[in-house]
Amino acid sequence: MFLSLFKESLPSLLTGLAVTLKLAIFSIIIACVIGVIIGLLGISKNKILRGISTVYTYLIRGTPLIVQGLFLYFGLGALFAMRFDPIKAGILVLSLNAGAYLSEIFRGGILAVDNGQMEAARSLGLNYPKAMVLIVLPQAFKIMIPSILNQFIITVKDTSILSVIGIRELTQSGQIIIARNYKTFELYAMVALMYLILITVLSLISKLVEKKLSYGIKA
């Protein structure tokens, strides 16, 4: 019975899984851009820029993701009398949320690069922005890749929260099927199993990448 139900529900669940991956991938790409910008603001000598970074990370990290999603989709939608596209709203919410955490990762990664690298670049005639982009950030990225992959895994799991704004990702797909056949235990077990398999695969990839980076110089 369970196998027949799984076979019957699999196409819909796979469609939801595809949406989950789409949300996570687009979000983490945008979040990396946000993270770099906010991370650079966080190490700026300008107090105003550092203040912007601090306020952003404080607000995002200090509020639940579900509240951020509801605020953006329903709150701002009501304020401006407009209806947001759920997928775009979901990507925006996840990007802003992950960006706040990635900003700290990027800030730490940049600070982990030896100061001599920046000084050497400046002595060669590169200005600060060029030295940061061409010399410091590439080295920092190598340090940060495992943490970025870990944040991607967290973002994949966070997509389930977006079912509250009507996005038909994996969790919402399971809920829709449950509304038709009332097989609550079986369907949530299937959804949990699919998440478990996906997260396990991503975790293994993350560990392999981390191991490769650790021994990359010797290779």
PDB file of N, CA, C and O in Angstrom, residues 122-193:
ATOM      1  N   ARG A 122      48.548  46.551  -3.313  1.00  0.00           N
ATOM      2  CA  ARG A 122      48.578  48.017  -3.360  1.00  0.00           C
ATOM      3  C   ARG A 122      49.953  48.511  -3.791  1.00  0.00           C
ATOM      4  O   ARG A 122      50.070  49.520  -4.499  1.00  0.00           O
ATOM      5  N   SER A 123      50.991  47.810  -3.375  1.00  0.00           N
ATOM      6  CA  SER A 123      52.353  48.217  -3.753  1.00  0.00           C
ATOM      7  C   SER A 123      52.607  48.041  -5.251  1.00  0.00           C
ATOM      8  O   SER A 123      53.478  48.690  -5.822  1.00  0.00           O
ATOM      9  N   LEU A 124      51.804  47.155  -5.870  1.00  0.00           N
ATOM     10  CA  LEU A 124      51.917  46.939  -7.317  1.00  0.00           C
ATOM     11  C   LEU A 124      51.094  47.943  -8.118  1.00  0.00           C
ATOM     12  O   LEU A 124      51.053  47.885  -9.342  1.00  0.00           O
ATOM     13  N   GLY A 125      50.421  48.847  -7.405  1.00  0.00           N
ATOM     14  CA  GLY A 125      49.674  49.900  -8.077  1.00  0.00           C
ATOM     15  C   GLY A 125      48.185  49.672  -8.177  1.00  0.00           C
ATOM     16  O   GLY A 125      47.474  50.480  -8.775  1.00  0.00           O
ATOM     17  N   LEU A 126      47.680  48.578  -7.617  1.00  0.00           N
ATOM     18  CA  LEU A 126      46.236  48.330  -7.646  1.00  0.00           C
ATOM     19  C   LEU A 126      45.549  49.166  -6.576  1.00  0.00           C
ATOM     20  O   LEU A 126      46.045  49.275  -5.456  1.00  0.00           O
ATOM     21  N   ASN A 127      44.406  49.750  -6.945  1.00  0.00           N
ATOM     22  CA  ASN A 127      43.644  50.473  -5.934  1.00  0.00           C
ATOM     23  C   ASN A 127      42.896  49.472  -5.051  1.00  0.00           C
ATOM     24  O   ASN A 127      42.893  48.275  -5.331  1.00  0.00           O
ATOM     25  N   TYR A 128      42.259  49.971  -4.001  1.00  0.00           N
ATOM     26  CA  TYR A 128      41.624  49.065  -3.025  1.00  0.00           C
ATOM     27  C   TYR A 128      40.564  48.160  -3.658  1.00  0.00           C
ATOM     28  O   TYR A 128      40.584  46.945  -3.430  1.00  0.00           O
ATOM     29  N   PRO A 129      39.609  48.708  -4.451  1.00  0.00           N
ATOM     30  CA  PRO A 129      38.583  47.826  -5.043  1.00  0.00           C
ATOM     31  C   PRO A 129      39.173  46.730  -5.925  1.00  0.00           C
ATOM     32  O   PRO A 129      38.756  45.572  -5.851  1.00  0.00           O
ATOM     33  N   LYS A 130      40.144  47.088  -6.773  1.00  0.00           N
ATOM     34  CA  LYS A 130      40.740  46.090  -7.661  1.00  0.00           C
ATOM     35  C   LYS A 130      41.515  45.043  -6.861  1.00  0.00           C
ATOM     36  O   LYS A 130      41.462  43.846  -7.166  1.00  0.00           O
ATOM     37  N   ALA A 131      42.231  45.496  -5.846  1.00  0.00           N
ATOM     38  CA  ALA A 131      42.992  44.565  -5.011  1.00  0.00           C
ATOM     39  C   ALA A 131      42.052  43.606  -4.292  1.00  0.00           C
ATOM     40  O   ALA A 131      42.342  42.405  -4.167  1.00  0.00           O
ATOM     41  N   MET A 132      40.908  44.124  -3.847  1.00  0.00           N
ATOM     42  CA  MET A 132      39.937  43.284  -3.148  1.00  0.00           C
ATOM     43  C   MET A 132      39.343  42.248  -4.095  1.00  0.00           C
ATOM     44  O   MET A 132      39.234  41.058  -3.755  1.00  0.00           O
ATOM     45  N   VAL A 133      38.954  42.687  -5.290  1.00  0.00           N
ATOM     46  CA  VAL A 133      38.296  41.790  -6.252  1.00  0.00           C
ATOM     47  C   VAL A 133      39.264  40.781  -6.865  1.00  0.00           C
ATOM     48  O   VAL A 133      38.930  39.598  -7.014  1.00  0.00           O
ATOM     49  N   LEU A 134      40.455  41.229  -7.215  1.00  0.00           N
ATOM     50  CA  LEU A 134      41.391  40.377  -7.939  1.00  0.00           C
ATOM     51  C   LEU A 134      42.303  39.539  -7.035  1.00  0.00           C
ATOM     52  O   LEU A 134      42.732  38.451  -7.427  1.00  0.00           O
ATOM     53  N   ILE A 135      42.590  40.029  -5.851  1.00  0.00           N
ATOM     54  CA  ILE A 135      43.564  39.351  -4.989  1.00  0.00           C
ATOM     55  C   ILE A 135      42.931  38.733  -3.748  1.00  0.00           C
ATOM     56  O   ILE A 135      43.083  37.531  -3.488  1.00  0.00           O
ATOM     57  N   VAL A 136      42.202  39.538  -2.980  1.00  0.00           N
ATOM     58  CA  VAL A 136      41.718  39.085  -1.679  1.00  0.00           C
ATOM     59  C   VAL A 136      40.508  38.159  -1.800  1.00  0.00           C
ATOM     60  O   VAL A 136      40.489  37.061  -1.220  1.00  0.00           O
ATOM     61  N   LEU A 137      39.483  38.576  -2.539  1.00  0.00           N
ATOM     62  CA  LEU A 137      38.247  37.783  -2.618  1.00  0.00           C
ATOM     63  C   LEU A 137      38.462  36.370  -3.171  1.00  0.00           C
ATOM     64  O   LEU A 137      37.879  35.414  -2.649  1.00  0.00           O
ATOM     65  N   PRO A 138      39.273  36.188  -4.240  1.00  0.00           N
ATOM     66  CA  PRO A 138      39.489  34.807  -4.715  1.00  0.00           C
ATOM     67  C   PRO A 138      40.066  33.894  -3.636  1.00  0.00           C
ATOM     68  O   PRO A 138      39.683  32.724  -3.535  1.00  0.00           O
ATOM     69  N   GLN A 139      40.999  34.421  -2.831  1.00  0.00           N
ATOM     70  CA  GLN A 139      41.562  33.619  -1.753  1.00  0.00           C
ATOM     71  C   GLN A 139      40.538  33.384  -0.642  1.00  0.00           C
ATOM     72  O   GLN A 139      40.469  32.306  -0.052  1.00  0.00           O
ATOM     73  N   ALA A 140      39.740  34.422  -0.377  1.00  0.00           N
ATOM     74  CA  ALA A 140      38.715  34.294   0.665  1.00  0.00           C
ATOM     75  C   ALA A 140      37.657  33.276   0.265  1.00  0.00           C
ATOM     76  O   ALA A 140      37.174  32.511   1.103  1.00  0.00           O
ATOM     77  N   PHE A 141      37.296  33.245  -1.026  1.00  0.00           N
ATOM     78  CA  PHE A 141      36.277  32.313  -1.493  1.00  0.00           C
ATOM     79  C   PHE A 141      36.687  30.869  -1.232  1.00  0.00           C
ATOM     80  O   PHE A 141      35.866  30.036  -0.868  1.00  0.00           O
ATOM     81  N   LYS A 142      37.969  30.577  -1.419  1.00  0.00           N
ATOM     82  CA  LYS A 142      38.441  29.212  -1.186  1.00  0.00           C
ATOM     83  C   LYS A 142      38.249  28.821   0.274  1.00  0.00           C
ATOM     84  O   LYS A 142      37.885  27.690   0.581  1.00  0.00           O
ATOM     85  N   ILE A 143      38.457  29.775   1.157  1.00  0.00           N
ATOM     86  CA  ILE A 143      38.269  29.523   2.581  1.00  0.00           C
ATOM     87  C   ILE A 143      36.795  29.341   2.914  1.00  0.00           C
ATOM     88  O   ILE A 143      36.422  28.524   3.755  1.00  0.00           O
ATOM     89  N   MET A 144      35.939  30.079   2.199  1.00  0.00           N
ATOM     90  CA  MET A 144      34.522  30.148   2.546  1.00  0.00           C
ATOM     91  C   MET A 144      33.644  29.091   1.887  1.00  0.00           C
ATOM     92  O   MET A 144      32.491  28.920   2.285  1.00  0.00           O
ATOM     93  N   ILE A 145      34.148  28.408   0.869  1.00  0.00           N
ATOM     94  CA  ILE A 145      33.315  27.473   0.106  1.00  0.00           C
ATOM     95  C   ILE A 145      32.582  26.459   0.984  1.00  0.00           C
ATOM     96  O   ILE A 145      31.375  26.247   0.817  1.00  0.00           O
ATOM     97  N   PRO A 146      33.254  25.794   1.935  1.00  0.00           N
ATOM     98  CA  PRO A 146      32.520  24.845   2.786  1.00  0.00           C
ATOM     99  C   PRO A 146      31.361  25.500   3.555  1.00  0.00           C
ATOM    100  O   PRO A 146      30.281  24.914   3.665  1.00  0.00           O
ATOM    101  N   SER A 147      31.585  26.712   4.051  1.00  0.00           N
ATOM    102  CA  SER A 147      30.528  27.418   4.791  1.00  0.00           C
ATOM    103  C   SER A 147      29.393  27.837   3.870  1.00  0.00           C
ATOM    104  O   SER A 147      28.218  27.810   4.262  1.00  0.00           O
ATOM    105  N   ILE A 148      29.727  28.207   2.633  1.00  0.00           N
ATOM    106  CA  ILE A 148      28.693  28.581   1.659  1.00  0.00           C
ATOM    107  C   ILE A 148      27.841  27.367   1.318  1.00  0.00           C
ATOM    108  O   ILE A 148      26.608  27.459   1.222  1.00  0.00           O
ATOM    109  N   LEU A 149      28.485  26.218   1.128  1.00  0.00           N
ATOM    110  CA  LEU A 149      27.745  24.988   0.843  1.00  0.00           C
ATOM    111  C   LEU A 149      26.849  24.608   2.019  1.00  0.00           C
ATOM    112  O   LEU A 149      25.709  24.150   1.825  1.00  0.00           O
ATOM    113  N   ASN A 150      27.342  24.808   3.216  1.00  0.00           N
ATOM    114  CA  ASN A 150      26.530  24.527   4.400  1.00  0.00           C
ATOM    115  C   ASN A 150      25.316  25.448   4.458  1.00  0.00           C
ATOM    116  O   ASN A 150      24.208  25.011   4.806  1.00  0.00           O
ATOM    117  N   GLN A 151      25.503  26.716   4.096  1.00  0.00           N
ATOM    118  CA  GLN A 151      24.377  27.650   4.069  1.00  0.00           C
ATOM    119  C   GLN A 151      23.381  27.257   2.980  1.00  0.00           C
ATOM    120  O   GLN A 151      22.167  27.426   3.150  1.00  0.00           O
ATOM    121  N   PHE A 152      23.879  26.715   1.874  1.00  0.00           N
ATOM    122  CA  PHE A 152      22.985  26.243   0.812  1.00  0.00           C
ATOM    123  C   PHE A 152      22.097  25.116   1.330  1.00  0.00           C
ATOM    124  O   PHE A 152      20.895  25.073   1.036  1.00  0.00           O
ATOM    125  N   ILE A 153      22.681  24.209   2.099  1.00  0.00           N
ATOM    126  CA  ILE A 153      21.906  23.112   2.684  1.00  0.00           C
ATOM    127  C   ILE A 153      20.821  23.666   3.617  1.00  0.00           C
ATOM    128  O   ILE A 153      19.671  23.209   3.603  1.00  0.00           O
ATOM    129  N   ILE A 154      21.188  24.660   4.419  1.00  0.00           N
ATOM    130  CA  ILE A 154      20.210  25.288   5.319  1.00  0.00           C
ATOM    131  C   ILE A 154      19.100  25.947   4.511  1.00  0.00           C
ATOM    132  O   ILE A 154      17.915  25.845   4.857  1.00  0.00           O
ATOM    133  N   THR A 155      19.466  26.594   3.413  1.00  0.00           N
ATOM    134  CA  THR A 155      18.474  27.270   2.566  1.00  0.00           C
ATOM    135  C   THR A 155      17.518  26.268   1.929  1.00  0.00           C
ATOM    136  O   THR A 155      16.322  26.541   1.797  1.00  0.00           O
ATOM    137  N   VAL A 156      18.037  25.103   1.541  1.00  0.00           N
ATOM    138  CA  VAL A 156      17.167  24.052   0.986  1.00  0.00           C
ATOM    139  C   VAL A 156      16.089  23.685   2.005  1.00  0.00           C
ATOM    140  O   VAL A 156      14.903  23.557   1.670  1.00  0.00           O
ATOM    141  N   LYS A 157      16.498  23.501   3.253  1.00  0.00           N
ATOM    142  CA  LYS A 157      15.523  23.159   4.300  1.00  0.00           C
ATOM    143  C   LYS A 157      14.572  24.321   4.590  1.00  0.00           C
ATOM    144  O   LYS A 157      13.397  24.112   4.883  1.00  0.00           O
ATOM    145  N   ASP A 158      15.087  25.544   4.488  1.00  0.00           N
ATOM    146  CA  ASP A 158      14.251  26.716   4.756  1.00  0.00           C
ATOM    147  C   ASP A 158      13.147  26.907   3.724  1.00  0.00           C
ATOM    148  O   ASP A 158      12.148  27.581   4.001  1.00  0.00           O
ATOM    149  N   THR A 159      13.315  26.330   2.531  1.00  0.00           N
ATOM    150  CA  THR A 159      12.283  26.491   1.499  1.00  0.00           C
ATOM    151  C   THR A 159      10.934  25.943   1.956  1.00  0.00           C
ATOM    152  O   THR A 159       9.890  26.388   1.494  1.00  0.00           O
ATOM    153  N   SER A 160      10.961  24.969   2.873  1.00  0.00           N
ATOM    154  CA  SER A 160       9.702  24.368   3.343  1.00  0.00           C
ATOM    155  C   SER A 160       8.819  25.399   4.048  1.00  0.00           C
ATOM    156  O   SER A 160       7.590  25.278   4.043  1.00  0.00           O
ATOM    157  N   ILE A 161       9.447  26.414   4.643  1.00  0.00           N
ATOM    158  CA  ILE A 161       8.684  27.450   5.343  1.00  0.00           C
ATOM    159  C   ILE A 161       7.855  28.273   4.360  1.00  0.00           C
ATOM    160  O   ILE A 161       6.798  28.804   4.719  1.00  0.00           O
ATOM    161  N   LEU A 162       8.304  28.347   3.112  1.00  0.00           N
ATOM    162  CA  LEU A 162       7.623  29.186   2.129  1.00  0.00           C
ATOM    163  C   LEU A 162       6.289  28.610   1.679  1.00  0.00           C
ATOM    164  O   LEU A 162       5.573  29.247   0.902  1.00  0.00           O
ATOM    165  N   SER A 163       5.948  27.441   2.171  1.00  0.00           N
ATOM    166  CA  SER A 163       4.623  26.908   1.866  1.00  0.00           C
ATOM    167  C   SER A 163       3.531  27.822   2.433  1.00  0.00           C
ATOM    168  O   SER A 163       2.392  27.812   1.948  1.00  0.00           O
ATOM    169  N   VAL A 164       3.884  28.648   3.425  1.00  0.00           N
ATOM    170  CA  VAL A 164       2.894  29.549   4.042  1.00  0.00           C
ATOM    171  C   VAL A 164       2.462  30.656   3.092  1.00  0.00           C
ATOM    172  O   VAL A 164       1.417  31.283   3.311  1.00  0.00           O
ATOM    173  N   ILE A 165       3.253  30.934   2.047  1.00  0.00           N
ATOM    174  CA  ILE A 165       2.837  31.954   1.088  1.00  0.00           C
ATOM    175  C   ILE A 165       2.376  31.312  -0.220  1.00  0.00           C
ATOM    176  O   ILE A 165       2.268  31.976  -1.252  1.00  0.00           O
ATOM    177  N   GLY A 166       2.118  30.013  -0.162  1.00  0.00           N
ATOM    178  CA  GLY A 166       1.481  29.334  -1.288  1.00  0.00           C
ATOM    179  C   GLY A 166       2.394  28.804  -2.361  1.00  0.00           C
ATOM    180  O   GLY A 166       1.926  28.447  -3.450  1.00  0.00           O
ATOM    181  N   ILE A 167       3.683  28.728  -2.093  1.00  0.00           N
ATOM    182  CA  ILE A 167       4.610  28.174  -3.086  1.00  0.00           C
ATOM    183  C   ILE A 167       4.511  26.657  -3.056  1.00  0.00           C
ATOM    184  O   ILE A 167       4.639  26.045  -2.000  1.00  0.00           O
ATOM    185  N   ARG A 168       4.327  26.062  -4.201  1.00  0.00           N
ATOM    186  CA  ARG A 168       4.144  24.620  -4.264  1.00  0.00           C
ATOM    187  C   ARG A 168       5.501  23.925  -4.357  1.00  0.00           C
ATOM    188  O   ARG A 168       5.848  23.308  -5.372  1.00  0.00           O
ATOM    189  N   GLU A 169       6.269  24.045  -3.264  1.00  0.00           N
ATOM    190  CA  GLU A 169       7.535  23.317  -3.199  1.00  0.00           C
ATOM    191  C   GLU A 169       7.246  21.925  -2.646  1.00  0.00           C
ATOM    192  O   GLU A 169       6.094  21.486  -2.640  1.00  0.00           O
ATOM    193  N   LEU A 170       8.249  21.239  -2.177  1.00  0.00           N
ATOM    194  CA  LEU A 170       8.085  19.843  -1.773  1.00  0.00           C
ATOM    195  C   LEU A 170       7.080  19.680  -0.635  1.00  0.00           C
ATOM    196  O   LEU A 170       6.189  18.822  -0.700  1.00  0.00           O
ATOM    197  N   THR A 171       7.197  20.480   0.406  1.00  0.00           N
ATOM    198  CA  THR A 171       6.288  20.364   1.546  1.00  0.00           C
ATOM    199  C   THR A 171       4.846  20.673   1.145  1.00  0.00           C
ATOM    200  O   THR A 171       3.913  19.949   1.509  1.00  0.00           O
ATOM    201  N   GLN A 172       4.669  21.746   0.391  1.00  0.00           N
ATOM    202  CA  GLN A 172       3.322  22.124  -0.053  1.00  0.00           C
ATOM    203  C   GLN A 172       2.726  21.068  -0.967  1.00  0.00           C
ATOM    204  O   GLN A 172       1.521  20.785  -0.901  1.00  0.00           O
ATOM    205  N   SER A 173       3.572  20.457  -1.805  1.00  0.00           N
ATOM    206  CA  SER A 173       3.085  19.387  -2.687  1.00  0.00           C
ATOM    207  C   SER A 173       2.543  18.233  -1.858  1.00  0.00           C
ATOM    208  O   SER A 173       1.498  17.655  -2.180  1.00  0.00           O
ATOM    209  N   GLY A 174       3.252  17.886  -0.791  1.00  0.00           N
ATOM    210  CA  GLY A 174       2.777  16.831   0.099  1.00  0.00           C
ATOM    211  C   GLY A 174       1.464  17.204   0.761  1.00  0.00           C
ATOM    212  O   GLY A 174       0.556  16.363   0.886  1.00  0.00           O
ATOM    213  N   GLN A 175       1.324  18.458   1.180  1.00  0.00           N
ATOM    214  CA  GLN A 175       0.091  18.905   1.832  1.00  0.00           C
ATOM    215  C   GLN A 175      -1.104  18.862   0.882  1.00  0.00           C
ATOM    216  O   GLN A 175      -2.215  18.529   1.295  1.00  0.00           O
ATOM    217  N   ILE A 176      -0.855  19.188  -0.376  1.00  0.00           N
ATOM    218  CA  ILE A 176      -1.929  19.146  -1.374  1.00  0.00           C
ATOM    219  C   ILE A 176      -2.412  17.711  -1.584  1.00  0.00           C
ATOM    220  O   ILE A 176      -3.621  17.449  -1.681  1.00  0.00           O
ATOM    221  N   ILE A 177      -1.466  16.773  -1.642  1.00  0.00           N
ATOM    222  CA  ILE A 177      -1.839  15.363  -1.804  1.00  0.00           C
ATOM    223  C   ILE A 177      -2.615  14.876  -0.576  1.00  0.00           C
ATOM    224  O   ILE A 177      -3.608  14.143  -0.693  1.00  0.00           O
ATOM    225  N   ILE A 178      -2.176  15.299   0.607  1.00  0.00           N
ATOM    226  CA  ILE A 178      -2.855  14.911   1.847  1.00  0.00           C
ATOM    227  C   ILE A 178      -4.296  15.410   1.861  1.00  0.00           C
ATOM    228  O   ILE A 178      -5.206  14.716   2.337  1.00  0.00           O
ATOM    229  N   ALA A 179      -4.519  16.596   1.316  1.00  0.00           N
ATOM    230  CA  ALA A 179      -5.873  17.158   1.272  1.00  0.00           C
ATOM    231  C   ALA A 179      -6.804  16.322   0.407  1.00  0.00           C
ATOM    232  O   ALA A 179      -8.028  16.365   0.584  1.00  0.00           O
ATOM    233  N   ARG A 180      -6.213  15.531  -0.491  1.00  0.00           N
ATOM    234  CA  ARG A 180      -7.025  14.697  -1.377  1.00  0.00           C
ATOM    235  C   ARG A 180      -7.270  13.302  -0.809  1.00  0.00           C
ATOM    236  O   ARG A 180      -8.365  12.753  -0.958  1.00  0.00           O
ATOM    237  N   ASN A 181      -6.248  12.724  -0.165  1.00  0.00           N
ATOM    238  CA  ASN A 181      -6.401  11.320   0.261  1.00  0.00           C
ATOM    239  C   ASN A 181      -6.313  11.109   1.779  1.00  0.00           C
ATOM    240  O   ASN A 181      -6.507   9.996   2.253  1.00  0.00           O
ATOM    241  N   TYR A 182      -5.995  12.180   2.528  1.00  0.00           N
ATOM    242  CA  TYR A 182      -5.935  12.120   4.001  1.00  0.00           C
ATOM    243  C   TYR A 182      -4.902  11.116   4.522  1.00  0.00           C
ATOM    244  O   TYR A 182      -5.011  10.673   5.658  1.00  0.00           O
ATOM    245  N   LYS A 183      -3.905  10.808   3.724  1.00  0.00           N
ATOM    246  CA  LYS A 183      -2.842   9.894   4.157  1.00  0.00           C
ATOM    247  C   LYS A 183      -1.720  10.730   4.791  1.00  0.00           C
ATOM    248  O   LYS A 183      -0.612  10.840   4.266  1.00  0.00           O
ATOM    249  N   THR A 184      -2.012  11.306   5.934  1.00  0.00           N
ATOM    250  CA  THR A 184      -1.090  12.261   6.550  1.00  0.00           C
ATOM    251  C   THR A 184       0.252  11.639   6.901  1.00  0.00           C
ATOM    252  O   THR A 184       1.313  12.154   6.524  1.00  0.00           O
ATOM    253  N   PHE A 185       0.225  10.542   7.639  1.00  0.00           N
ATOM    254  CA  PHE A 185       1.472   9.920   8.088  1.00  0.00           C
ATOM    255  C   PHE A 185       2.319   9.485   6.902  1.00  0.00           C
ATOM    256  O   PHE A 185       3.529   9.754   6.855  1.00  0.00           O
ATOM    257  N   GLU A 186       1.696   8.815   5.952  1.00  0.00           N
ATOM    258  CA  GLU A 186       2.438   8.276   4.815  1.00  0.00           C
ATOM    259  C   GLU A 186       3.073   9.393   3.974  1.00  0.00           C
ATOM    260  O   GLU A 186       4.252   9.300   3.605  1.00  0.00           O
ATOM    261  N   LEU A 187       2.295  10.444   3.703  1.00  0.00           N
ATOM    262  CA  LEU A 187       2.805  11.512   2.839  1.00  0.00           C
ATOM    263  C   LEU A 187       3.910  12.306   3.510  1.00  0.00           C
ATOM    264  O   LEU A 187       4.935  12.629   2.890  1.00  0.00           O
ATOM    265  N   TYR A 188       3.729  12.633   4.786  1.00  0.00           N
ATOM    266  CA  TYR A 188       4.789  13.377   5.469  1.00  0.00           C
ATOM    267  C   TYR A 188       6.050  12.519   5.626  1.00  0.00           C
ATOM    268  O   TYR A 188       7.165  13.042   5.642  1.00  0.00           O
ATOM    269  N   ALA A 189       5.866  11.213   5.739  1.00  0.00           N
ATOM    270  CA  ALA A 189       7.019  10.313   5.783  1.00  0.00           C
ATOM    271  C   ALA A 189       7.768  10.352   4.449  1.00  0.00           C
ATOM    272  O   ALA A 189       9.008  10.367   4.421  1.00  0.00           O
ATOM    273  N   MET A 190       7.014  10.376   3.341  1.00  0.00           N
ATOM    274  CA  MET A 190       7.634  10.457   2.019  1.00  0.00           C
ATOM    275  C   MET A 190       8.378  11.780   1.845  1.00  0.00           C
ATOM    276  O   MET A 190       9.510  11.813   1.348  1.00  0.00           O
ATOM    277  N   VAL A 191       7.745  12.867   2.264  1.00  0.00           N
ATOM    278  CA  VAL A 191       8.373  14.193   2.153  1.00  0.00           C
ATOM    279  C   VAL A 191       9.659  14.233   2.981  1.00  0.00           C
ATOM    280  O   VAL A 191      10.702  14.704   2.520  1.00  0.00           O
ATOM    281  N   ALA A 192       9.586  13.731   4.207  1.00  0.00           N
ATOM    282  CA  ALA A 192      10.762  13.710   5.079  1.00  0.00           C
ATOM    283  C   ALA A 192      11.879  12.870   4.468  1.00  0.00           C
ATOM    284  O   ALA A 192      13.063  13.243   4.531  1.00  0.00           O
ATOM    285  N   LEU A 193      11.515  11.726   3.875  1.00  0.00           N
ATOM    286  CA  LEU A 193      12.507  10.851   3.256  1.00  0.00           C
ATOM    287  C   LEU A 193      13.191  11.536   2.083  1.00  0.00           C
ATOM    288  O   LEU A 193      14.417  11.440   1.925  1.00  0.00           O
TER     289      LEU A 193
END
